[in-house]
PDB file of C-alpha atoms in Angstrom:
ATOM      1  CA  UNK J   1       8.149   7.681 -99.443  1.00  0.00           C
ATOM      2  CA  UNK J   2       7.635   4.820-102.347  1.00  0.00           C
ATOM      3  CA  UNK J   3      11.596   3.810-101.397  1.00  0.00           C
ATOM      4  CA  UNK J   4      10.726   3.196 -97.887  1.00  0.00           C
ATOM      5  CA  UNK J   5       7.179   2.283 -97.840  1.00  0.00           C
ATOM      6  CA  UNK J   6       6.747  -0.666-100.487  1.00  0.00           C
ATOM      7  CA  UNK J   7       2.874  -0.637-100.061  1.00  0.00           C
ATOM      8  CA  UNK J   8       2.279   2.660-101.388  1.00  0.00           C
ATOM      9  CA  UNK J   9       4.962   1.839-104.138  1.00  0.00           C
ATOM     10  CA  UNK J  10       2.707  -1.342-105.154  1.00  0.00           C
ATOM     11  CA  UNK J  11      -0.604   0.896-105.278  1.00  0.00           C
ATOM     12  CA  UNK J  12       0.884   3.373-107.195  1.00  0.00           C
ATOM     13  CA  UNK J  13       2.045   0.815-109.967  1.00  0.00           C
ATOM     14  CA  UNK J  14      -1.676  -0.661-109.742  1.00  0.00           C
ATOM     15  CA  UNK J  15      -2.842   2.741-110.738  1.00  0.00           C
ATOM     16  CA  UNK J  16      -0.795   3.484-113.312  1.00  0.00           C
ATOM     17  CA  UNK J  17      -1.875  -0.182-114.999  1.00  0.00           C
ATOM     18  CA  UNK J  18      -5.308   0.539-114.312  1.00  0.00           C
ATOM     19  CA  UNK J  19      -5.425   4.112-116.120  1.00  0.00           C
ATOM     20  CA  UNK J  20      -3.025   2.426-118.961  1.00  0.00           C
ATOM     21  CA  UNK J  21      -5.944   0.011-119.203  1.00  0.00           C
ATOM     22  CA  UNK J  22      -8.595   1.721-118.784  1.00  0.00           C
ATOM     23  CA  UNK J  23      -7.368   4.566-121.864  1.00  0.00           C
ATOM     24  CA  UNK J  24      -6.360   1.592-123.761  1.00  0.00           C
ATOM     25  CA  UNK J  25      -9.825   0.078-123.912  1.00  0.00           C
ATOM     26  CA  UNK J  26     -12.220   3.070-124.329  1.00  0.00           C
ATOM     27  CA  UNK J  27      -9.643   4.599-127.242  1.00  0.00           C
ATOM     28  CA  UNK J  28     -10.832   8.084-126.240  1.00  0.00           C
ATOM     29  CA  UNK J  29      -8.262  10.679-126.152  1.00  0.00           C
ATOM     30  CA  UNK J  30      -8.548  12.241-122.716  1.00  0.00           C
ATOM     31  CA  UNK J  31      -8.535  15.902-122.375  1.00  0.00           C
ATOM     32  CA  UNK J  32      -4.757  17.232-122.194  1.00  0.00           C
ATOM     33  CA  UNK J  33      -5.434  18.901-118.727  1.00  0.00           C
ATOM     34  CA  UNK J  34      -6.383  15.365-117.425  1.00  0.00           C
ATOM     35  CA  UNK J  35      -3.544  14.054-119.300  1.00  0.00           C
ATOM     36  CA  UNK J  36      -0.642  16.498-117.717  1.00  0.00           C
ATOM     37  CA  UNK J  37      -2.189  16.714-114.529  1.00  0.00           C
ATOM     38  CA  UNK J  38      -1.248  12.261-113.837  1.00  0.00           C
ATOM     39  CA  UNK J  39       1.507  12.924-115.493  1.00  0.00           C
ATOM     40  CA  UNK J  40       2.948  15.323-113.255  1.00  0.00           C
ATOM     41  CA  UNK J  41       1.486  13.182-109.833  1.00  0.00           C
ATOM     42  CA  UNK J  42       3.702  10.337-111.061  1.00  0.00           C
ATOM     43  CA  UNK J  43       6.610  12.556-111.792  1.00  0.00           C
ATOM     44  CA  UNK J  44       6.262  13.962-108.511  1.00  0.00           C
ATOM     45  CA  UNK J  45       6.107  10.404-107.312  1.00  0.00           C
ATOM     46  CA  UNK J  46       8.815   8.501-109.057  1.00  0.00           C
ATOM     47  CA  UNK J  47      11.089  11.375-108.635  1.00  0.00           C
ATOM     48  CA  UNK J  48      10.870  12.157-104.829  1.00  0.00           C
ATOM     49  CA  UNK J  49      14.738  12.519-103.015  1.00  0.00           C
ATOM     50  CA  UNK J  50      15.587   9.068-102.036  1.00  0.00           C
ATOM     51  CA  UNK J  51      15.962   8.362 -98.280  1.00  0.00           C
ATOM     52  CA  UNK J  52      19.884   8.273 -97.598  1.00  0.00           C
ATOM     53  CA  UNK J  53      21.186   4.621 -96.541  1.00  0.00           C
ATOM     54  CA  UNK J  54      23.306   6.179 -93.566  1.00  0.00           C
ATOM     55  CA  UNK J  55      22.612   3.619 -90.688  1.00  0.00           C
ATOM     56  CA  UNK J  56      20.336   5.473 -88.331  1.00  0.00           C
ATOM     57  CA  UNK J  57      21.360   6.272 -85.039  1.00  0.00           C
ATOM     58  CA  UNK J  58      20.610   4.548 -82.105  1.00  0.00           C
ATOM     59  CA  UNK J  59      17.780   5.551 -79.714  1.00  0.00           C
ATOM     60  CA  UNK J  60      18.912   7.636 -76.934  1.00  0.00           C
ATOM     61  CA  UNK J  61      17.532   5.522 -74.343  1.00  0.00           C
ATOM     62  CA  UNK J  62      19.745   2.156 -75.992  1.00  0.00           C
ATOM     63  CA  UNK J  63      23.163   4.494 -76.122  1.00  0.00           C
ATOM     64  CA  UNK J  64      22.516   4.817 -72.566  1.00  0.00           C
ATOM     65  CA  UNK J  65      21.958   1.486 -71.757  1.00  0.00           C
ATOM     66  CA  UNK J  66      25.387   0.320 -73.610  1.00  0.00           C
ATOM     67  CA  UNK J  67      27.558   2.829 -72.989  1.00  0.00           C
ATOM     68  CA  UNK J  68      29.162   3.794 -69.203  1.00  0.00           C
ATOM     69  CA  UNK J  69      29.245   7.665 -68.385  1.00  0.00           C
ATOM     70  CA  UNK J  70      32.392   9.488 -68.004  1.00  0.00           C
ATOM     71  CA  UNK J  71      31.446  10.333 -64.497  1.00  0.00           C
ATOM     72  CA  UNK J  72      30.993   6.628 -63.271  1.00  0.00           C
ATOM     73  CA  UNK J  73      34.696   6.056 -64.967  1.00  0.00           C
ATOM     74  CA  UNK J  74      36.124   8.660 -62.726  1.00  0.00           C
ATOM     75  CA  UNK J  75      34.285   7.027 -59.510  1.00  0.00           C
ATOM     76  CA  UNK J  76      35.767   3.846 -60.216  1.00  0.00           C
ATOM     77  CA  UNK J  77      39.154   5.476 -61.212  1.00  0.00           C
ATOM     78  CA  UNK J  78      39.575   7.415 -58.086  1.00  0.00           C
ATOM     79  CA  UNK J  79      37.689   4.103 -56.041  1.00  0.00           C
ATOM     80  CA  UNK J  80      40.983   2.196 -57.141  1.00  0.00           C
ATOM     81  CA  UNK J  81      43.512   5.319 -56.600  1.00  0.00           C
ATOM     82  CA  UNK J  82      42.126   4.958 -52.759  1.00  0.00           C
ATOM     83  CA  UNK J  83      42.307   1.298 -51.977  1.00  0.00           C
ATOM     84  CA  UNK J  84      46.063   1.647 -53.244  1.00  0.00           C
ATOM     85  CA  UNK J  85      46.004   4.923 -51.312  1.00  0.00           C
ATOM     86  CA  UNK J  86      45.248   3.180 -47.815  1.00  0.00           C
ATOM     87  CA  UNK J  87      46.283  -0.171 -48.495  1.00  0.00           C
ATOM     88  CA  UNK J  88      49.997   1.573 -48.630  1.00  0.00           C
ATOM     89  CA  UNK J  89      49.541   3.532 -45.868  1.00  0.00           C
ATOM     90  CA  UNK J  90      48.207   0.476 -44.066  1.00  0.00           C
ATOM     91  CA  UNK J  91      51.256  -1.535 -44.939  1.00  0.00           C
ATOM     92  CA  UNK J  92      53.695   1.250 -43.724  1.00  0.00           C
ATOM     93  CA  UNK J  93      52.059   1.346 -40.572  1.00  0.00           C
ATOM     94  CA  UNK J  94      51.721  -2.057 -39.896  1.00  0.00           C
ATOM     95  CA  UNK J  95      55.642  -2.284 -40.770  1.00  0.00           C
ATOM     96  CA  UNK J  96      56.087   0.671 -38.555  1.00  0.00           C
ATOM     97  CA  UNK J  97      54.053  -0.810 -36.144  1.00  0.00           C
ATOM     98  CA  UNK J  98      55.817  -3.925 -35.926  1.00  0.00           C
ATOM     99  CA  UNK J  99      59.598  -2.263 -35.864  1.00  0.00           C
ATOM    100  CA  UNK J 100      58.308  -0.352 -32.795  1.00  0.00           C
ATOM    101  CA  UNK J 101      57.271  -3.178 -30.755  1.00  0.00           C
ATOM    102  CA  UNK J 102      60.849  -5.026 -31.640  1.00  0.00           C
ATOM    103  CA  UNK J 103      62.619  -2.104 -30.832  1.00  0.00           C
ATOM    104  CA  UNK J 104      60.758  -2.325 -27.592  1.00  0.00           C
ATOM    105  CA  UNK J 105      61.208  -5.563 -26.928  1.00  0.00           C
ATOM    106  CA  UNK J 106      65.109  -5.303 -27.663  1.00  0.00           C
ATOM    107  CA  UNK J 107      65.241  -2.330 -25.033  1.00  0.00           C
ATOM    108  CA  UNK J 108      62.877  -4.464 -22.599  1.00  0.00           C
ATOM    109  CA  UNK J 109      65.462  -6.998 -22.705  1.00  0.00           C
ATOM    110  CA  UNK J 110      68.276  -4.728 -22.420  1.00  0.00           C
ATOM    111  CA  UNK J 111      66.981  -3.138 -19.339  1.00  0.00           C
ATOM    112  CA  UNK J 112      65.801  -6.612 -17.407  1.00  0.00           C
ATOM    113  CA  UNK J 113      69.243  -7.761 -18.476  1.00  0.00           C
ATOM    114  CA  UNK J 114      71.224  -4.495 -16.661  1.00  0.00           C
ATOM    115  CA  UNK J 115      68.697  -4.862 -13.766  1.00  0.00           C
ATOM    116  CA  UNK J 116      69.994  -8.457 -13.552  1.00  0.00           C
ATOM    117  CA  UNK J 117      73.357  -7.088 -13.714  1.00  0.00           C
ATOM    118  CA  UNK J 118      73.024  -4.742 -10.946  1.00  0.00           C
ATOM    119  CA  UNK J 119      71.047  -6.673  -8.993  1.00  0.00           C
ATOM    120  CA  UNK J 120      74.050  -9.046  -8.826  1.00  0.00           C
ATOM    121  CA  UNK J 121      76.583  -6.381  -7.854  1.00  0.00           C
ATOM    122  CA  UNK J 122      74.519  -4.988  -5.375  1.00  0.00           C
ATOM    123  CA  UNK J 123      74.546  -8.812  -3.786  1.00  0.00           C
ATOM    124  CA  UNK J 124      78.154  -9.484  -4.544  1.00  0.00           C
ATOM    125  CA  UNK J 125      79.250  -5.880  -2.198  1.00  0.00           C
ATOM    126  CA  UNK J 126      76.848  -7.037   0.098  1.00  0.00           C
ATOM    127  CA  UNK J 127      78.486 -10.240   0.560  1.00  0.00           C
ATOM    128  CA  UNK J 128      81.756  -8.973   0.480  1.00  0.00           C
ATOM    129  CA  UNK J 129      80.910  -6.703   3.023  1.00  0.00           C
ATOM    130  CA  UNK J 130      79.680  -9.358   5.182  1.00  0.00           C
ATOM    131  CA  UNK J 131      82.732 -11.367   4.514  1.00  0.00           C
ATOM    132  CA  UNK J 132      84.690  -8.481   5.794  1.00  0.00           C
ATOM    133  CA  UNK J 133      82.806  -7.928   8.959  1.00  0.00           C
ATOM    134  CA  UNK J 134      83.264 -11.743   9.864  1.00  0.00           C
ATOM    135  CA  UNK J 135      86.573 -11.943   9.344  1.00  0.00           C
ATOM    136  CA  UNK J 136      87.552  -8.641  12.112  1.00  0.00           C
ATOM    137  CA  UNK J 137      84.596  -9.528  14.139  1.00  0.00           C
ATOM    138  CA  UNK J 138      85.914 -10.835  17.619  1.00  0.00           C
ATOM    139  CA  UNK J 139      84.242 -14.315  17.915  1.00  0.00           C
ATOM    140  CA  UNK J 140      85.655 -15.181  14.092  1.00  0.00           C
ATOM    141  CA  UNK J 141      88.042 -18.374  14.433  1.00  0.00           C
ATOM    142  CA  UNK J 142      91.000 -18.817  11.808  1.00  0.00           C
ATOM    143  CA  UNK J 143      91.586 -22.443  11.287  1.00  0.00           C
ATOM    144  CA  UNK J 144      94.928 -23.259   9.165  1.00  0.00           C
ATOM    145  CA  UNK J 145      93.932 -27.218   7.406  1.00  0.00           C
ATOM    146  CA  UNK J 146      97.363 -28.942   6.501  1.00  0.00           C
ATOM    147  CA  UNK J 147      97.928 -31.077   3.839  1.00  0.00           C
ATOM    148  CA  UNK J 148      97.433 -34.575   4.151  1.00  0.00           C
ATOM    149  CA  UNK J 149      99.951 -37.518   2.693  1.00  0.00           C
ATOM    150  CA  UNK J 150      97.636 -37.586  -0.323  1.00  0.00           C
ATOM    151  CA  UNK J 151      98.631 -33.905  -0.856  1.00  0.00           C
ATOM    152  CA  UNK J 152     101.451 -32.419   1.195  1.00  0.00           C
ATOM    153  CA  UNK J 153     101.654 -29.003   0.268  1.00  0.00           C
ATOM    154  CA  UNK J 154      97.674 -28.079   0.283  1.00  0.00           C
ATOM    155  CA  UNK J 155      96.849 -25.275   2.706  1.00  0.00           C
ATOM    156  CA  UNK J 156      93.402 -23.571   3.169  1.00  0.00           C
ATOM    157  CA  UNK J 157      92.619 -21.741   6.050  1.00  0.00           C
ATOM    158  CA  UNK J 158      88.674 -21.764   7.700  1.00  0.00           C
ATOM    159  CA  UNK J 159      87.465 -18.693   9.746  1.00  0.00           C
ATOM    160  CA  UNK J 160      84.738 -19.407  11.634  1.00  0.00           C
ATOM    161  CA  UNK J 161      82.668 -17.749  13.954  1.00  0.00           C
ATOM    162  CA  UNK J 162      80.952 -18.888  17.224  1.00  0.00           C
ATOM    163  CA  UNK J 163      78.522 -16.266  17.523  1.00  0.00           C
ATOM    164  CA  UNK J 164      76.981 -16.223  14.668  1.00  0.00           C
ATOM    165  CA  UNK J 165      78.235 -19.542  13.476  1.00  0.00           C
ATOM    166  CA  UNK J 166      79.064 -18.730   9.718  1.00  0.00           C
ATOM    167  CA  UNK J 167      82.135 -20.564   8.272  1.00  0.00           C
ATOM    168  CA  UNK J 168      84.315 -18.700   5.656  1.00  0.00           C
ATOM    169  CA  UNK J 169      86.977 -20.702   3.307  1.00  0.00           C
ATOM    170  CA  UNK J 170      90.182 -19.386   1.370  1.00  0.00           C
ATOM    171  CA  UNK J 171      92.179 -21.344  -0.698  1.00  0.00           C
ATOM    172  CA  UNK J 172      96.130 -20.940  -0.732  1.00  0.00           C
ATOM    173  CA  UNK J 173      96.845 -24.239  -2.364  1.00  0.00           C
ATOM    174  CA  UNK J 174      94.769 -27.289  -3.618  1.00  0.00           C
ATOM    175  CA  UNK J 175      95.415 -29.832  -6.678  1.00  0.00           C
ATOM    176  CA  UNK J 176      92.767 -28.995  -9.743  1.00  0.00           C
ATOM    177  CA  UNK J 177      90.087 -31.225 -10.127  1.00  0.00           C
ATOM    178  CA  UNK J 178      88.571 -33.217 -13.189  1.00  0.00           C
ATOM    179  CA  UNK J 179      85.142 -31.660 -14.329  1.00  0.00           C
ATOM    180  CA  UNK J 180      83.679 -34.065 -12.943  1.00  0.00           C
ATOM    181  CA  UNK J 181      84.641 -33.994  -9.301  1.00  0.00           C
ATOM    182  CA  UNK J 182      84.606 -30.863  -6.992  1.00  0.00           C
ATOM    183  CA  UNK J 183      85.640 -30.369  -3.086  1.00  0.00           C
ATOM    184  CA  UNK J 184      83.878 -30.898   0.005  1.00  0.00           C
ATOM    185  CA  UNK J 185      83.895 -29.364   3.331  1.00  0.00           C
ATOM    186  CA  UNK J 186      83.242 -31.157   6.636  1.00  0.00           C
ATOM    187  CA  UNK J 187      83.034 -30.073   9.905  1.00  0.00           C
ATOM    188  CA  UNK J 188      83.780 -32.752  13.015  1.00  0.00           C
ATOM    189  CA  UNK J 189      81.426 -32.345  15.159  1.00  0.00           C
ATOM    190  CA  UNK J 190      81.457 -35.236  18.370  1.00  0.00           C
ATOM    191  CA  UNK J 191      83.444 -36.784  16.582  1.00  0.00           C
ATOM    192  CA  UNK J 192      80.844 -37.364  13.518  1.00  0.00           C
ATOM    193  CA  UNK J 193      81.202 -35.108   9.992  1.00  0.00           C
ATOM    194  CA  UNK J 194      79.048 -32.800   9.448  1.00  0.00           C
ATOM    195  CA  UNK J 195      78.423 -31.792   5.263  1.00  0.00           C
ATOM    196  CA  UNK J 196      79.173 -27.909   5.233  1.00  0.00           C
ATOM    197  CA  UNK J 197      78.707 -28.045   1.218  1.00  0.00           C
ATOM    198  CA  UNK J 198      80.826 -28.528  -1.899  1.00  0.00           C
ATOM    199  CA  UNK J 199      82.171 -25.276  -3.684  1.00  0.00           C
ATOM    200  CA  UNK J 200      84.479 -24.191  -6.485  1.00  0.00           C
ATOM    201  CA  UNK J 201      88.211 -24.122  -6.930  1.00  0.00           C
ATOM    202  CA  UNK J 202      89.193 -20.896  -8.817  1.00  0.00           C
ATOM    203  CA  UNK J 203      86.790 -18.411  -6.689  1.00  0.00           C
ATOM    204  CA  UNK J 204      87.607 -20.318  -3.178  1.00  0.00           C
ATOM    205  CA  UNK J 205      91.667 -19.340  -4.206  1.00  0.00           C
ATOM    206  CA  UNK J 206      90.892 -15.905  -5.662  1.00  0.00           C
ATOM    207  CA  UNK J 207      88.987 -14.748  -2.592  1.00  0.00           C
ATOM    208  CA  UNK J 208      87.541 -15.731   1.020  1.00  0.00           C
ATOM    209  CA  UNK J 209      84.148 -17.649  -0.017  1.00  0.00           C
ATOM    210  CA  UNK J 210      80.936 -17.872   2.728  1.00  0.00           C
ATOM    211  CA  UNK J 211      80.052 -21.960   2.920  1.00  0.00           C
ATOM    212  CA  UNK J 212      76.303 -22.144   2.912  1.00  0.00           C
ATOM    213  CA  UNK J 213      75.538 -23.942   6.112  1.00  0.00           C
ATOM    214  CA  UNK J 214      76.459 -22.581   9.601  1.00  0.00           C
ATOM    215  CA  UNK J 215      77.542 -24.954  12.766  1.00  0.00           C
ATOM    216  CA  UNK J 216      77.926 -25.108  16.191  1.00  0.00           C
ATOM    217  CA  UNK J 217      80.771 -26.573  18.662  1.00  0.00           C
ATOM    218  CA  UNK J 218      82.511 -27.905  15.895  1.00  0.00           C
ATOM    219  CA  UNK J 219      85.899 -29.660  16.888  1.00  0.00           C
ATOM    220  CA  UNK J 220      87.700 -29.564  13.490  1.00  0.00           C
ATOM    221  CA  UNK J 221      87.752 -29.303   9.690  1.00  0.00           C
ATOM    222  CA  UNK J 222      88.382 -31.527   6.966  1.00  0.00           C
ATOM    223  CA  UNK J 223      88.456 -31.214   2.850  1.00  0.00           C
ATOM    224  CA  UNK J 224      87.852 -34.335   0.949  1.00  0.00           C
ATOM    225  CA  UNK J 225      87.602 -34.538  -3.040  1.00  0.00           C
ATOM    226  CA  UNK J 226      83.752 -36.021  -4.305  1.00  0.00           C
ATOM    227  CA  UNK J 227      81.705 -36.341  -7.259  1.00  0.00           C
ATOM    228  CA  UNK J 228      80.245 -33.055  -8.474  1.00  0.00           C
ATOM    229  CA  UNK J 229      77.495 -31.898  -6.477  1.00  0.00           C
ATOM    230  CA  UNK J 230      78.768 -33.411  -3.138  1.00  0.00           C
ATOM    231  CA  UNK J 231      78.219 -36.825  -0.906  1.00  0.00           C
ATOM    232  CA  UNK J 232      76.420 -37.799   1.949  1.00  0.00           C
ATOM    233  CA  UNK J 233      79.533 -38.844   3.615  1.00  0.00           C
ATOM    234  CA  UNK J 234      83.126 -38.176   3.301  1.00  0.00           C
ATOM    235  CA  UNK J 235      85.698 -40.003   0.945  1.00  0.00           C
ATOM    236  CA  UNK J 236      88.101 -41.059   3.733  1.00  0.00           C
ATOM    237  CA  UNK J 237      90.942 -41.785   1.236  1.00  0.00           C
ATOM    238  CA  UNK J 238      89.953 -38.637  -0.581  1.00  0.00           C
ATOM    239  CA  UNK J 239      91.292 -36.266   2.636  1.00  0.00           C
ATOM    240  CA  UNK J 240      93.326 -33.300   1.685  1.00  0.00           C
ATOM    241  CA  UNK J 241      93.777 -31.418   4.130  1.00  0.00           C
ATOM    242  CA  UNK J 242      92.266 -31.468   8.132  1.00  0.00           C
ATOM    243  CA  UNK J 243      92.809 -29.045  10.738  1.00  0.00           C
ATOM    244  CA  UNK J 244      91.749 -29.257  14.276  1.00  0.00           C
ATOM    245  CA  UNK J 245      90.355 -26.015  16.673  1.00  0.00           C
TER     246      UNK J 245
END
């Protein structure tokens, strides 16, 4: 107790000086009971077990205020295992997602583009049937254009028909054009020309084309070579072939 409380250690030395002092002045032997009994209260004194210097542990209350439980560790632990968890699962749906709606679009366009497809078939027999039923109907026309001195040897025949007044066009032989120029139709009409529409070489020889405008008590046909997309009025010295009903 003397080790760890210096105040008692201090009193105890006073008392010891004062009973030195106090026997030293009176010179009076004291009794030998007296004697042994101080003598044994500073032995037992002097000689208590010293308090070990281990460092004493901490308060429970300050461990618990520095240190994080196991069980909080875990929460965190498994916290962070989750947010990987979903945050991959998240990703791999959003990718999934995403493949999905460009497969869709890819079969979307697939689909509008065979709808296109067949939706120009169906028009292309339907022409072609008209085509055929205008050239055996009764009231169809043929008209054989010769070749003018500009070009000889062009031919294309003209079927027209005076009921409903359609006018179809084949090919058998005209020069090729530049890109930039294409052929013209006319139809004479009192003796003034009447545009009947420009159209293309290589389908007007592989088949019987339909011109898109219709006309009435025409007189005759004539062909003349423009600029692309057609004029207004006909090239005169541009005449290929003419033919007269």
């Amino acid at each position: 107790m003397a080790k760890i409380y210096p105040e008692i250690k201090n009193e105890l030395l006073q008392l010891q000086d004062t009973m030195e002092q106090y026997a030293m002045a009176n010179a009076v032997a004291p009794p030998a009971s007296v004697k042994k009994k101080i003598m044994a209260a500073i032995d037992q004194v002097e000689q208590e077990k010293p308090v070990s210097d281990k460092v004493l542990p901490m308060e429970k209350n300050e461990q618990q205020g520095k240190l994080i439980p196991m069980g909080w560790k875990i929460a965190v632990a498994a916290t962070v295992l989750l947010t990987i968890g979903f945050a991959t699962l998240w990703f791999n749906a959003k990718n999934s997602s995403e493949r999905y709606k460009s497969q869709m679009a890819e079969m979307k366009n697939k689909q509008d583009t065979m709808l296109q497809e067949r939706s120009s078939i169906a028009q292309q027999i339907q022409q072609e049937e008209k085509i055929n039923f205008l050239l055996v109907h009764s009231a169809t026309r043929e008209i054989n254009l010769q070749g003018t001195k500009k070009s000889p040897a062009a031919a294309v025949r003209v079927y027209w028909n005076t009921t409903t007044e359609d006018v179809l066009l084949k090919v058998d032989d005209l020069p090729a054009l530049p890109d930039n120029k294409q052929y013209q139709l006319w139809a004479i009409v009192s003796g003034q020309p009447v545009d009947m529409g420009v159209f293309n070489l290589a389908p007007a020889q592989a088949a019987v084309v339909q011109m898109p405008v219709k006309v009435k008590d025409a007189n005759a046909f004539a062909i003349t070579m423009e600029q692309k997309g057609g004029s207004p009025s006909p090239t005169m010295s541009a005449m290929y072939v003419m033919g007269k009903i």
